mmCIF file of C-alpha atoms in Angstrom:
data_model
loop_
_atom_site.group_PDB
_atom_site.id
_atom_site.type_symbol
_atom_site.label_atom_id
_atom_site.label_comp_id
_atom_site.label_asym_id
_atom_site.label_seq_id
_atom_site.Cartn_x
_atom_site.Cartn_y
_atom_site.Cartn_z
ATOM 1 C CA UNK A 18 -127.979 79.850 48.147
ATOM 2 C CA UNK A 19 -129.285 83.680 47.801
ATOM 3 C CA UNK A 20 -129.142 85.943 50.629
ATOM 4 C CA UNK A 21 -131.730 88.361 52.253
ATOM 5 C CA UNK A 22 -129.841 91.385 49.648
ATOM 6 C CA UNK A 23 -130.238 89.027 46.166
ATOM 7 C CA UNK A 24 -133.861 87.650 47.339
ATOM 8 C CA UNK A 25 -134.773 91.528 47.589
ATOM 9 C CA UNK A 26 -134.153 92.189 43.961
ATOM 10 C CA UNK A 27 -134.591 88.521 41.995
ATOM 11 C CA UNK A 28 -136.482 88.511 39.152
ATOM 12 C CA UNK A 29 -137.730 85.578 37.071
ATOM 13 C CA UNK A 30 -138.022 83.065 36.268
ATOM 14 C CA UNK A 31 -135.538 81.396 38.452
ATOM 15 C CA UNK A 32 -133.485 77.769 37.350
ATOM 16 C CA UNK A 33 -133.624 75.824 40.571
ATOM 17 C CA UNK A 34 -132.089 72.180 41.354
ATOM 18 C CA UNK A 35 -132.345 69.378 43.165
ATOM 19 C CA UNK A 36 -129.906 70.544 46.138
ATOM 20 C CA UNK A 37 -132.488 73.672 46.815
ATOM 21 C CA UNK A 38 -135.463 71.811 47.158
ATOM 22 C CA UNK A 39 -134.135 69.172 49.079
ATOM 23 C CA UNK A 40 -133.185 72.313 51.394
ATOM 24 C CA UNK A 41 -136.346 73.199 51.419
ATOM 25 C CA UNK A 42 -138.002 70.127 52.310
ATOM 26 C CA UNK A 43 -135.484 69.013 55.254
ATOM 27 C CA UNK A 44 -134.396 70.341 58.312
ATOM 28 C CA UNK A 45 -131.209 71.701 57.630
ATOM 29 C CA UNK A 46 -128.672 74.390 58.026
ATOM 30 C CA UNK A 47 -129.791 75.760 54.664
ATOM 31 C CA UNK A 48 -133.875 75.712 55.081
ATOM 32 C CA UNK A 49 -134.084 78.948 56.153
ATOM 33 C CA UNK A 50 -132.929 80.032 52.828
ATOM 34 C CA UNK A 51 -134.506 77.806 51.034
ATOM 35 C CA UNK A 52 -137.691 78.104 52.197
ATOM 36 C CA UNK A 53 -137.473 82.315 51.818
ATOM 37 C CA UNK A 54 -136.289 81.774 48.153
ATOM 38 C CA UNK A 55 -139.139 79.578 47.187
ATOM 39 C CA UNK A 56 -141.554 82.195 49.129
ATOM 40 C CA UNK A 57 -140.001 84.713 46.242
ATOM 41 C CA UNK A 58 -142.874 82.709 44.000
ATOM 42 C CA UNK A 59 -145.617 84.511 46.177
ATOM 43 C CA UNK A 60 -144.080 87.657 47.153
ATOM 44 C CA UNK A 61 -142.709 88.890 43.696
ATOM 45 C CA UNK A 62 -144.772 86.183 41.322
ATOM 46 C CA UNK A 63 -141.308 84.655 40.472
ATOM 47 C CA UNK A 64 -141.759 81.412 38.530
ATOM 48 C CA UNK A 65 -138.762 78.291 39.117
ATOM 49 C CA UNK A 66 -137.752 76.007 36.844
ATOM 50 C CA UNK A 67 -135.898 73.103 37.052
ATOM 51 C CA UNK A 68 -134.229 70.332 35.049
ATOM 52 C CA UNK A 69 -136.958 67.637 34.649
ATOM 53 C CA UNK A 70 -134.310 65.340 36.294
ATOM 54 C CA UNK A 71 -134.955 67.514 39.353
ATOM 55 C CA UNK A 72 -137.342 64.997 40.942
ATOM 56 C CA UNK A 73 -135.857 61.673 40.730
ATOM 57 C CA UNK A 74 -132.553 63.528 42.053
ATOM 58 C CA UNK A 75 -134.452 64.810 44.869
ATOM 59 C CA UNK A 76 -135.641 62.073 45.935
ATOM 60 C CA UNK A 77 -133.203 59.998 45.634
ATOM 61 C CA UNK A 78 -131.626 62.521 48.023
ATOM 62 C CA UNK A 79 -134.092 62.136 50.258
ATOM 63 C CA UNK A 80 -133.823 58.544 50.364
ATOM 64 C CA UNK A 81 -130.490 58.504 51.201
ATOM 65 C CA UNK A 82 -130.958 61.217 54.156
ATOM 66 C CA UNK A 83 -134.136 58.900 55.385
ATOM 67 C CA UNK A 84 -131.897 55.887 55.971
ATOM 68 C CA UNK A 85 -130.250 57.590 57.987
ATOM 69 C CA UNK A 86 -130.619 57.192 62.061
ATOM 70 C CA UNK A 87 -131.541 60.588 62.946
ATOM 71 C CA UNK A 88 -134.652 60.628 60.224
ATOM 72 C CA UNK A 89 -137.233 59.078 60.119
ATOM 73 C CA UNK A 90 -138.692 57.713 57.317
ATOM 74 C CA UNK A 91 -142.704 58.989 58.164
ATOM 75 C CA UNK A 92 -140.540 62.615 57.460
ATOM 76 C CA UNK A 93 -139.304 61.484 54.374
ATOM 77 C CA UNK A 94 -142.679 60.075 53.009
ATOM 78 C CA UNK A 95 -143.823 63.236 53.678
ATOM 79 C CA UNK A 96 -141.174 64.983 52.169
ATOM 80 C CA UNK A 97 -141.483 63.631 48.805
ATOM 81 C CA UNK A 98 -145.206 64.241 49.365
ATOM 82 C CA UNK A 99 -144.853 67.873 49.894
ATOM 83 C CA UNK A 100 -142.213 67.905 47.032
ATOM 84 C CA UNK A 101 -145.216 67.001 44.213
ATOM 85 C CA UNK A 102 -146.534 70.021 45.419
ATOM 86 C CA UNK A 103 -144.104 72.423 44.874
ATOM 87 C CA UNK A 104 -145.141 74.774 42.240
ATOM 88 C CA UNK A 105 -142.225 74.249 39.780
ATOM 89 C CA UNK A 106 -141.463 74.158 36.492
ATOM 90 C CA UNK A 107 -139.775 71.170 34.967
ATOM 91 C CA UNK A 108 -138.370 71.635 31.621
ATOM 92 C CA UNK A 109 -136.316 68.209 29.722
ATOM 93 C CA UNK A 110 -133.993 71.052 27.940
ATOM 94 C CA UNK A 111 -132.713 72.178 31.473
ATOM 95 C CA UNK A 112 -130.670 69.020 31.782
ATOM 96 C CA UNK A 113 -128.741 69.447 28.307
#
């Protein structure tokens, strides 16, 4: 995941996948970082594109994190709400 130094000076548009934006959607020891990457979109107009695999990995992620014991799966509902909403790109030719 970027640091503070790299988010400073990224440019776009930015390939993302499935491991950041579960990051972002969590609470984890990565979210921090996650969540200041994908604030890059509004701060510096940076677009992100991802694989179009990018949501059926993510939430198959999440499922897996939401069976769990320490989640709960109201979060995780919510979490694959939230990641609908997440202005990305998906592009099939990512993947190949």
């Amino acid at each position: 995941m970027a640091d503070s130094r790299s988010l400073a000076t990224l440019r776009g548009p930015v390939v993302i996948d499935a491991s950041v934006v579960v990051e972002y959607l969590i609470v984890s020891p990565l979210t921090l970082q996650a969540q200041a990457l994908l604030r890059t979109r509004v701060e510096r107009e940076v677009e992100f594109w991802a694989p179009d695999l990018v949501y059926a990995e993510s939430v198959s992620a999440l499922r897996k994190l939401e069976s769990a014991p320490r989640h709960h799966a109201r979060r995780g509902e919510q979490a694959v709400e939230d990641l609908l909403r997440l202005p990305i790109h998906d592009y099939e030719g990512l993947a190949t």
